[in-house]
């Protein structure tokens, strides 16, 4: 097989031209990989392997290089990103542009070279694609509010329009300054061909830009956050982007929202306020009748990978969130009941909160991840028992809801179904927070699929006998 080389422009061309069916193929591949990574019981050499990322710092140029490798059934890959190393006093200065260079190298399972891909657009796309795994199951998406104006913001909104365009009516962009980047983001959506907008169903969607220079900024900020069905946080921020009380007050909790934070990726960075984090992981008692009605709250935060979130996610670290209060995305995306439509009657008659469902899952401090709440504690191996720093498949849980032997008791089956139904309702209608710090296997799976699409469309440079 020849080596395929894709520039950033060619990657953008491929991604921008995707049909909904083609996007769905990407999503299914990534969901399947994340599910296997989070729940596999296979030996390390048979499953996804995710070694810790490593870095180097050039002594003269002060260029810091990040190496992110992954291995899976479809092949191997390593993304390398180089950028100037910022000192602590410089890292808070967003006015200084940071130019990054990089390359994603992909190999076939037999070790032969498969592709060289520019990682710019691909990284933003694969991050947004993982978010789509949750967005795809939301019951209502009419209003989107996005913080930031970079590639992550663009691709999160772009994929939302592709998947939920028929229902989206408002897209609110909130940026720290009125910049060329911010106005350019709106222009990118405006220049998308009309036939694509019609195909995806969002010709009537309205876009707006809000910055602190606007009159009544704080009031408008509160409105756009409260009105949102989905909130995307895509900024490299070192402080919370909004006052947590906007969403933690009784009024703010009435509506369920999907809140996705992907911009802050270091321990000293954060986008979400701590009171929102604490509310998300709070263990709620069985609901009582009271005047205020709140959206379902799951008592946990969804993350792309447990180890990465505990080491790199500022909100998780500063909030002192415990491992048992986190659940990996891969543990949720393949719940078989997510694929089934629930009738309006089921929704109307459902009175139990998601908290009561999670109460039955027997979460305790010994549990390293929420996946184990579906299993017998005695049969579960904690990740902490794996070698230090290892993210390989041998440190994954040995059992979960996806690998549990069928219960012999019909009552056990009924309880299991109730627990799954509770999770489905939470993911569909409740307040769900998803925190992503990135995962090498995302680059691997999406990169390999992109090479296949490029070859079928004859885009890119093909090198025989490399």
Short mmCIF file of C-alpha atoms in Angstrom, two decimals:
data_model
loop_
_atom_site.label_atom_id
_atom_site.label_comp_id
_atom_site.label_asym_id
_atom_site.label_seq_id
_atom_site.Cartn_x
_atom_site.Cartn_y
_atom_site.Cartn_z
CA UNK A 1 0.00 0.00 0.00
CA UNK A 2 1.39 3.45 -0.92
CA UNK A 3 2.17 6.17 1.60
CA UNK A 4 -0.43 8.97 1.62
CA UNK A 5 0.56 12.54 2.49
CA UNK A 6 -2.11 15.09 3.44
CA UNK A 7 -1.49 18.80 4.00
CA UNK A 8 -3.64 20.89 6.33
CA UNK A 9 -5.45 22.36 3.32
CA UNK A 10 -6.20 18.88 1.97
CA UNK A 11 -7.41 17.72 5.38
CA UNK A 12 -9.74 20.72 5.54
CA UNK A 13 -11.02 20.00 2.04
CA UNK A 14 -11.83 16.43 2.99
CA UNK A 15 -13.51 17.29 6.28
CA UNK A 16 -15.54 20.21 4.92
CA UNK A 17 -16.94 18.03 2.13
CA UNK A 18 -18.14 15.21 4.40
CA UNK A 19 -21.75 14.16 4.09
CA UNK A 20 -23.77 13.30 7.18
CA UNK A 21 -23.39 9.60 6.37
CA UNK A 22 -19.61 9.97 6.04
CA UNK A 23 -19.45 11.84 9.34
CA UNK A 24 -21.49 9.08 10.94
CA UNK A 25 -18.91 6.53 9.73
CA UNK A 26 -16.17 8.56 11.45
CA UNK A 27 -18.24 8.78 14.62
CA UNK A 28 -18.98 5.07 14.75
CA UNK A 29 -15.30 4.20 14.32
CA UNK A 30 -14.26 6.54 17.13
CA UNK A 31 -17.08 5.47 19.48
CA UNK A 32 -16.17 1.83 18.96
CA UNK A 33 -12.49 2.51 19.68
CA UNK A 34 -13.23 4.56 22.80
CA UNK A 35 -15.58 1.85 24.04
CA UNK A 36 -12.97 -0.86 23.56
CA UNK A 37 -10.28 1.29 25.18
CA UNK A 38 -12.39 1.91 28.28
CA UNK A 39 -13.92 -1.53 28.75
CA UNK A 40 -11.62 -4.05 27.09
CA UNK A 41 -10.66 -7.28 28.83
CA UNK A 42 -8.24 -8.29 26.08
CA UNK A 43 -4.51 -8.70 26.56
CA UNK A 44 -2.45 -5.54 25.92
CA UNK A 45 -1.15 -6.79 22.57
CA UNK A 46 -4.71 -7.38 21.33
CA UNK A 47 -6.27 -4.06 22.30
CA UNK A 48 -5.63 -0.33 22.23
CA UNK A 49 -2.46 0.82 23.92
CA UNK A 50 -2.06 4.40 25.06
CA UNK A 51 1.41 5.09 26.55
CA UNK A 52 1.95 8.32 28.49
CA UNK A 53 2.83 11.32 26.35
CA UNK A 54 6.43 12.51 26.57
CA UNK A 55 8.18 15.82 25.88
CA UNK A 56 11.56 17.24 24.99
CA UNK A 57 12.89 20.81 25.25
CA UNK A 58 15.55 22.04 22.82
CA UNK A 59 18.28 23.72 24.90
CA UNK A 60 18.93 26.56 22.44
CA UNK A 61 15.64 27.34 20.68
CA UNK A 62 13.46 26.53 23.71
CA UNK A 63 11.09 24.65 21.44
CA UNK A 64 9.05 22.12 23.38
CA UNK A 65 8.00 18.98 21.52
CA UNK A 66 5.17 16.68 22.55
CA UNK A 67 5.08 13.00 21.50
CA UNK A 68 1.69 11.25 21.63
CA UNK A 69 1.69 7.62 20.53
CA UNK A 70 -1.04 5.01 20.27
CA UNK A 71 -1.44 1.46 19.05
CA UNK A 72 -4.58 -0.41 18.08
CA UNK A 73 -5.91 -3.26 15.92
CA UNK A 74 -5.95 -1.02 12.83
CA UNK A 75 -2.37 0.17 13.17
CA UNK A 76 0.01 2.43 15.05
CA UNK A 77 0.61 6.15 15.10
CA UNK A 78 2.41 9.02 16.76
CA UNK A 79 1.53 12.70 16.71
CA UNK A 80 4.41 15.10 17.24
CA UNK A 81 3.74 18.77 18.05
CA UNK A 82 6.46 21.42 18.49
CA UNK A 83 5.86 24.91 19.82
CA UNK A 84 7.72 27.61 21.76
CA UNK A 85 8.02 26.87 25.45
CA UNK A 86 6.24 29.58 27.43
CA UNK A 87 7.46 30.59 30.84
CA UNK A 88 4.78 30.83 33.57
CA UNK A 89 4.65 34.64 33.32
CA UNK A 90 4.07 34.42 29.55
CA UNK A 91 1.53 31.61 29.47
CA UNK A 92 -1.27 33.92 30.64
CA UNK A 93 -0.69 36.42 27.83
CA UNK A 94 -3.17 35.39 25.16
CA UNK A 95 -2.06 38.34 22.98
CA UNK A 96 1.16 36.54 22.12
CA UNK A 97 0.56 34.16 19.20
CA UNK A 98 1.86 30.64 19.70
CA UNK A 99 2.84 28.97 16.45
CA UNK A 100 2.83 25.19 16.57
CA UNK A 101 4.17 22.75 14.00
CA UNK A 102 3.51 19.07 13.88
CA UNK A 103 2.97 15.81 12.07
CA UNK A 104 0.84 12.71 12.55
CA UNK A 105 2.64 9.57 11.39
CA UNK A 106 0.53 6.47 10.77
CA UNK A 107 1.55 2.85 10.23
CA UNK A 108 -0.18 -0.32 9.11
CA UNK A 109 -0.39 -3.23 11.59
CA UNK A 110 2.62 -4.85 9.89
CA UNK A 111 4.70 -1.73 10.52
CA UNK A 112 4.72 -0.39 6.98
CA UNK A 113 4.15 3.39 6.61
CA UNK A 114 0.54 4.35 5.90
CA UNK A 115 0.33 8.12 6.03
CA UNK A 116 1.73 11.50 7.01
CA UNK A 117 -0.99 13.96 8.03
CA UNK A 118 -0.84 17.60 9.11
CA UNK A 119 -2.43 17.59 12.59
CA UNK A 120 -3.94 21.10 12.66
CA UNK A 121 -7.51 20.66 11.47
CA UNK A 122 -7.43 16.95 12.26
CA UNK A 123 -6.83 17.55 15.98
CA UNK A 124 -9.73 19.99 16.26
CA UNK A 125 -11.99 17.68 14.23
CA UNK A 126 -11.27 14.53 16.25
CA UNK A 127 -11.82 16.39 19.53
CA UNK A 128 -15.17 17.68 18.28
CA UNK A 129 -16.01 14.22 16.94
CA UNK A 130 -15.63 12.74 20.42
CA UNK A 131 -17.98 15.43 21.74
CA UNK A 132 -20.50 14.44 19.05
CA UNK A 133 -20.72 11.01 20.72
CA UNK A 134 -22.62 12.79 23.51
CA UNK A 135 -24.28 15.48 21.40
CA UNK A 136 -25.81 12.84 19.14
CA UNK A 137 -27.98 11.56 22.01
CA UNK A 138 -29.34 14.90 23.24
CA UNK A 139 -33.09 15.23 23.07
CA UNK A 140 -33.17 18.95 22.25
CA UNK A 141 -30.53 21.17 20.64
CA UNK A 142 -31.91 24.55 19.61
CA UNK A 143 -29.38 26.98 21.03
CA UNK A 144 -25.60 26.61 21.12
CA UNK A 145 -23.27 28.91 23.05
CA UNK A 146 -19.54 28.61 22.35
CA UNK A 147 -16.65 30.30 24.14
CA UNK A 148 -13.69 30.90 21.84
CA UNK A 149 -13.08 31.53 18.16
CA UNK A 150 -10.35 29.11 17.15
CA UNK A 151 -10.36 25.79 15.31
CA UNK A 152 -11.82 23.90 18.26
CA UNK A 153 -14.75 26.32 18.45
CA UNK A 154 -15.29 26.10 14.69
CA UNK A 155 -15.30 22.31 14.44
CA UNK A 156 -17.48 21.80 17.52
CA UNK A 157 -20.14 24.10 16.08
CA UNK A 158 -19.63 22.76 12.55
CA UNK A 159 -20.23 19.14 13.57
CA UNK A 160 -23.20 20.18 15.69
CA UNK A 161 -24.73 21.81 12.61
CA UNK A 162 -24.10 18.67 10.59
CA UNK A 163 -25.67 16.38 13.19
CA UNK A 164 -28.40 18.61 14.65
CA UNK A 165 -28.77 21.35 12.05
CA UNK A 166 -32.49 20.74 11.52
CA UNK A 167 -33.25 21.86 15.09
CA UNK A 168 -30.54 24.49 15.73
CA UNK A 169 -31.87 28.06 15.63
CA UNK A 170 -29.23 30.13 17.44
CA UNK A 171 -25.43 29.97 17.69
CA UNK A 172 -23.92 32.41 20.20
CA UNK A 173 -20.17 33.02 20.00
CA UNK A 174 -18.61 34.58 23.10
CA UNK A 175 -15.03 35.86 22.82
CA UNK A 176 -12.79 37.82 25.15
CA UNK A 177 -12.16 40.47 22.48
CA UNK A 178 -13.63 41.69 19.21
CA UNK A 179 -10.91 40.27 16.97
CA UNK A 180 -10.31 39.18 13.40
CA UNK A 181 -10.40 35.60 14.69
CA UNK A 182 -13.87 36.09 16.12
CA UNK A 183 -15.35 37.81 13.09
CA UNK A 184 -13.55 35.31 10.87
CA UNK A 185 -15.32 32.46 12.64
CA UNK A 186 -18.71 33.91 11.76
CA UNK A 187 -17.59 34.51 8.17
CA UNK A 188 -16.60 30.86 7.82
CA UNK A 189 -20.14 29.77 8.63
CA UNK A 190 -21.61 32.48 6.40
CA UNK A 191 -19.57 31.32 3.40
CA UNK A 192 -20.54 27.66 3.64
CA UNK A 193 -22.42 26.93 0.38
CA UNK A 194 -26.18 27.29 0.62
CA UNK A 195 -26.78 23.79 -0.72
CA UNK A 196 -24.83 22.37 2.23
CA UNK A 197 -26.82 24.48 4.70
CA UNK A 198 -30.03 23.25 3.10
CA UNK A 199 -28.84 19.64 3.16
CA UNK A 200 -28.01 19.91 6.86
CA UNK A 201 -31.14 21.93 7.70
CA UNK A 202 -29.74 25.12 9.26
CA UNK A 203 -30.44 27.79 6.65
CA UNK A 204 -32.51 29.74 9.20
CA UNK A 205 -29.97 29.52 12.04
CA UNK A 206 -28.87 32.90 13.43
CA UNK A 207 -25.27 33.59 14.50
CA UNK A 208 -24.14 36.27 16.94
CA UNK A 209 -20.92 37.51 18.55
CA UNK A 210 -20.66 38.80 22.12
CA UNK A 211 -17.55 40.41 23.66
CA UNK A 212 -16.98 42.31 26.95
CA UNK A 213 -17.07 45.60 25.02
CA UNK A 214 -20.79 45.17 24.35
CA UNK A 215 -23.30 47.21 26.36
CA UNK A 216 -24.89 45.11 29.12
CA UNK A 217 -22.36 42.34 28.54
CA UNK A 218 -22.99 40.62 31.87
CA UNK A 219 -26.74 40.46 31.30
CA UNK A 220 -26.32 39.13 27.75
CA UNK A 221 -23.69 36.63 28.94
CA UNK A 222 -26.09 35.26 31.54
CA UNK A 223 -28.92 35.03 28.99
CA UNK A 224 -26.85 33.23 26.38
CA UNK A 225 -25.56 30.70 28.92
CA UNK A 226 -29.01 30.11 30.41
CA UNK A 227 -30.66 29.80 26.98
CA UNK A 228 -28.11 27.27 25.72
CA UNK A 229 -28.89 23.61 25.24
CA UNK A 230 -25.21 22.97 24.54
CA UNK A 231 -22.25 24.99 25.84
CA UNK A 232 -18.83 24.58 24.26
CA UNK A 233 -15.76 25.91 26.11
CA UNK A 234 -12.87 26.09 23.64
CA UNK A 235 -10.40 28.58 25.13
CA UNK A 236 -6.94 28.10 26.72
CA UNK A 237 -8.17 29.91 29.80
CA UNK A 238 -6.55 30.09 33.22
CA UNK A 239 -9.72 31.24 34.94
CA UNK A 240 -13.39 30.35 34.85
CA UNK A 241 -15.25 31.70 31.83
CA UNK A 242 -18.43 32.63 33.70
CA UNK A 243 -19.95 32.93 37.15
CA UNK A 244 -20.98 29.48 38.30
CA UNK A 245 -24.18 30.73 39.92
CA UNK A 246 -25.63 31.26 36.43
CA UNK A 247 -26.02 27.49 36.21
CA UNK A 248 -25.95 26.38 39.84
CA UNK A 249 -28.84 28.54 41.07
CA UNK A 250 -32.36 27.12 41.20
CA UNK A 251 -33.21 28.94 37.99
CA UNK A 252 -30.05 27.72 36.26
CA UNK A 253 -30.68 24.09 37.22
CA UNK A 254 -34.19 23.92 35.78
CA UNK A 255 -32.88 23.13 32.30
CA UNK A 256 -30.63 20.24 31.34
CA UNK A 257 -27.54 21.12 29.30
CA UNK A 258 -24.60 19.42 27.68
CA UNK A 259 -21.48 21.32 28.77
CA UNK A 260 -18.27 20.47 26.94
CA UNK A 261 -14.86 21.83 28.00
CA UNK A 262 -11.91 21.12 25.70
CA UNK A 263 -9.79 24.29 25.70
CA UNK A 264 -7.91 24.04 29.01
CA UNK A 265 -5.54 21.09 29.02
CA UNK A 266 -3.02 21.76 31.81
CA UNK A 267 -3.27 21.61 35.61
CA UNK A 268 -2.98 25.42 35.85
CA UNK A 269 -5.79 26.03 33.35
CA UNK A 270 -9.55 25.98 33.77
CA UNK A 271 -12.71 27.06 31.96
CA UNK A 272 -15.53 25.85 34.22
CA UNK A 273 -16.29 27.38 37.64
CA UNK A 274 -15.64 25.21 40.66
CA UNK A 275 -19.17 25.44 42.04
CA UNK A 276 -20.46 23.96 38.79
CA UNK A 277 -17.93 21.13 39.07
CA UNK A 278 -18.90 20.45 42.68
CA UNK A 279 -22.60 20.40 41.80
CA UNK A 280 -21.92 17.96 38.95
CA UNK A 281 -20.23 15.44 41.25
CA UNK A 282 -22.48 15.96 44.25
CA UNK A 283 -24.15 12.82 45.57
CA UNK A 284 -27.84 13.74 45.58
CA UNK A 285 -30.31 12.11 47.92
CA UNK A 286 -33.52 10.63 46.61
CA UNK A 287 -35.59 13.61 45.41
CA UNK A 288 -38.30 15.12 47.61
CA UNK A 289 -41.29 17.10 46.50
CA UNK A 290 -40.46 20.79 46.47
CA UNK A 291 -41.27 23.87 44.49
CA UNK A 292 -38.16 23.90 42.33
CA UNK A 293 -37.83 21.32 39.58
CA UNK A 294 -34.29 20.60 38.46
CA UNK A 295 -32.90 18.81 35.45
CA UNK A 296 -31.39 15.41 36.15
CA UNK A 297 -27.83 15.52 37.53
CA UNK A 298 -25.71 12.43 37.30
CA UNK A 299 -23.30 12.89 40.19
CA UNK A 300 -20.33 12.40 37.85
CA UNK A 301 -18.28 14.13 35.14
CA UNK A 302 -17.62 12.45 31.81
CA UNK A 303 -13.97 12.48 30.67
CA UNK A 304 -12.18 11.16 27.61
CA UNK A 305 -9.69 9.24 29.75
CA UNK A 306 -9.39 8.87 33.49
CA UNK A 307 -5.61 9.08 33.88
CA UNK A 308 -5.30 12.10 31.63
CA UNK A 309 -8.08 14.00 33.38
CA UNK A 310 -6.60 13.38 36.83
CA UNK A 311 -3.16 14.56 35.71
CA UNK A 312 -3.94 17.37 33.25
CA UNK A 313 -7.47 18.78 33.69
CA UNK A 314 -7.29 21.89 35.87
CA UNK A 315 -10.96 21.79 36.83
CA UNK A 316 -10.63 18.19 38.01
CA UNK A 317 -7.40 18.79 39.92
CA UNK A 318 -8.36 22.12 41.54
CA UNK A 319 -11.80 20.78 42.39
CA UNK A 320 -10.26 17.73 44.08
CA UNK A 321 -12.57 15.47 42.10
CA UNK A 322 -12.09 11.81 43.00
CA UNK A 323 -11.64 9.06 40.38
CA UNK A 324 -14.95 7.45 41.35
CA UNK A 325 -16.69 10.70 40.41
CA UNK A 326 -15.49 10.40 36.81
CA UNK A 327 -16.78 8.17 34.04
CA UNK A 328 -15.00 7.63 30.74
CA UNK A 329 -16.78 8.53 27.52
CA UNK A 330 -16.05 5.07 26.15
CA UNK A 331 -18.08 3.48 28.95
CA UNK A 332 -21.22 5.34 27.87
CA UNK A 333 -21.17 5.61 24.09
CA UNK A 334 -22.12 2.00 23.42
CA UNK A 335 -24.96 1.55 25.89
CA UNK A 336 -27.26 -0.55 23.74
CA UNK A 337 -30.31 1.27 24.95
CA UNK A 338 -28.96 4.57 23.63
CA UNK A 339 -29.82 3.31 20.16
CA UNK A 340 -33.47 2.81 21.08
CA UNK A 341 -36.01 5.60 20.94
CA UNK A 342 -37.99 5.99 24.13
CA UNK A 343 -41.65 6.88 23.80
CA UNK A 344 -43.12 10.10 25.15
CA UNK A 345 -45.14 8.01 27.57
CA UNK A 346 -41.97 6.56 29.08
CA UNK A 347 -40.51 10.02 29.49
CA UNK A 348 -43.66 11.43 31.07
CA UNK A 349 -44.08 8.56 33.49
CA UNK A 350 -40.44 8.58 34.61
CA UNK A 351 -40.27 10.08 38.11
CA UNK A 352 -37.02 8.60 39.41
CA UNK A 353 -34.03 10.91 39.19
CA UNK A 354 -30.71 9.86 37.73
CA UNK A 355 -29.28 10.15 41.22
CA UNK A 356 -31.49 7.36 42.52
CA UNK A 357 -30.29 5.21 39.62
CA UNK A 358 -26.69 5.94 40.48
CA UNK A 359 -27.41 5.26 44.15
CA UNK A 360 -28.01 1.65 43.18
CA UNK A 361 -24.62 1.45 41.49
CA UNK A 362 -22.81 1.27 44.82
CA UNK A 363 -20.17 3.92 44.18
CA UNK A 364 -17.54 4.15 46.90
CA UNK A 365 -14.06 5.56 47.34
CA UNK A 366 -12.43 2.29 46.40
CA UNK A 367 -13.86 2.41 42.90
CA UNK A 368 -11.37 3.89 40.40
CA UNK A 369 -13.98 4.67 37.74
CA UNK A 370 -17.72 4.61 37.37
CA UNK A 371 -17.55 1.66 35.02
CA UNK A 372 -16.90 -0.60 37.98
CA UNK A 373 -20.16 0.30 39.63
CA UNK A 374 -21.81 -2.16 37.28
CA UNK A 375 -19.65 -5.03 38.47
CA UNK A 376 -18.84 -7.12 41.48
CA UNK A 377 -16.08 -5.35 43.36
CA UNK A 378 -14.23 -8.59 43.89
CA UNK A 379 -13.84 -9.15 40.16
CA UNK A 380 -12.60 -5.66 39.35
CA UNK A 381 -8.96 -4.71 39.05
CA UNK A 382 -8.15 -1.14 39.98
CA UNK A 383 -6.09 0.85 37.50
CA UNK A 384 -3.92 1.90 40.37
CA UNK A 385 -2.53 -1.61 40.42
CA UNK A 386 -0.95 -1.08 36.99
CA UNK A 387 2.65 0.14 36.62
CA UNK A 388 3.04 3.81 37.41
CA UNK A 389 2.19 6.06 34.52
CA UNK A 390 0.91 3.24 32.35
CA UNK A 391 -2.13 3.85 30.22
CA UNK A 392 -1.98 0.53 28.45
CA UNK A 393 -4.87 -1.84 28.06
CA UNK A 394 -3.64 -4.06 30.87
CA UNK A 395 -4.62 -1.32 33.32
CA UNK A 396 -8.21 -1.11 32.12
CA UNK A 397 -11.04 -2.57 34.13
CA UNK A 398 -11.42 -6.29 33.92
CA UNK A 399 -15.19 -6.13 33.77
CA UNK A 400 -18.04 -3.67 33.30
CA UNK A 401 -21.64 -3.52 32.21
CA UNK A 402 -20.47 -4.29 28.68
CA UNK A 403 -18.62 -7.47 29.60
CA UNK A 404 -20.75 -8.79 32.41
CA UNK A 405 -22.03 -12.33 32.18
CA UNK A 406 -25.81 -12.43 31.85
CA UNK A 407 -27.49 -12.57 35.22
CA UNK A 408 -29.38 -15.72 36.02
CA UNK A 409 -32.07 -13.84 37.90
CA UNK A 410 -34.78 -11.96 36.04
CA UNK A 411 -34.85 -9.42 38.88
CA UNK A 412 -31.16 -8.71 38.27
CA UNK A 413 -31.91 -8.13 34.60
CA UNK A 414 -34.69 -5.74 35.57
CA UNK A 415 -32.41 -3.77 37.90
CA UNK A 416 -29.73 -3.60 35.23
CA UNK A 417 -32.25 -2.28 32.71
CA UNK A 418 -33.42 0.37 35.20
CA UNK A 419 -29.85 1.52 35.74
CA UNK A 420 -29.26 1.76 32.01
CA UNK A 421 -32.55 3.61 31.55
CA UNK A 422 -31.45 6.12 34.18
CA UNK A 423 -28.16 6.74 32.41
CA UNK A 424 -29.97 7.11 29.08
CA UNK A 425 -32.32 9.74 30.53
CA UNK A 426 -29.40 11.62 32.06
CA UNK A 427 -27.39 11.64 28.82
CA UNK A 428 -30.44 12.61 26.81
CA UNK A 429 -32.09 15.27 29.00
CA UNK A 430 -29.97 15.97 32.08
CA UNK A 431 -27.04 18.24 32.84
CA UNK A 432 -23.92 16.49 31.55
CA UNK A 433 -20.37 17.87 31.81
CA UNK A 434 -17.72 16.43 29.50
CA UNK A 435 -14.06 17.30 30.05
CA UNK A 436 -11.50 16.37 27.38
CA UNK A 437 -7.72 16.68 27.51
CA UNK A 438 -7.04 14.63 24.38
CA UNK A 439 -6.12 11.04 23.68
CA UNK A 440 -3.63 9.64 21.18
CA UNK A 441 -5.96 6.88 20.05
CA UNK A 442 -8.34 9.58 18.76
CA UNK A 443 -5.62 10.75 16.36
CA UNK A 444 -4.88 7.16 15.40
CA UNK A 445 -8.46 6.07 14.68
CA UNK A 446 -9.59 9.26 12.97
CA UNK A 447 -6.31 9.61 11.07
CA UNK A 448 -6.49 6.10 9.62
CA UNK A 449 -10.13 6.60 8.61
CA UNK A 450 -9.20 9.93 7.01
CA UNK A 451 -6.47 8.25 4.94
CA UNK A 452 -9.03 5.74 3.68
CA UNK A 453 -11.43 8.53 2.70
CA UNK A 454 -8.63 10.49 1.02
CA UNK A 455 -7.57 7.47 -1.03
CA UNK A 456 -11.15 6.80 -2.13
CA UNK A 457 -11.52 10.44 -3.25
CA UNK A 458 -8.00 10.59 -4.69
CA UNK A 459 -6.96 13.54 -2.53
CA UNK A 460 -3.39 13.92 -1.29
CA UNK A 461 0.01 12.80 -2.49
CA UNK A 462 0.54 9.07 -2.96
CA UNK A 463 4.08 7.72 -2.75
CA UNK A 464 4.65 4.17 -3.96
CA UNK A 465 7.46 2.01 -2.56
CA UNK A 466 8.17 4.32 0.38
#
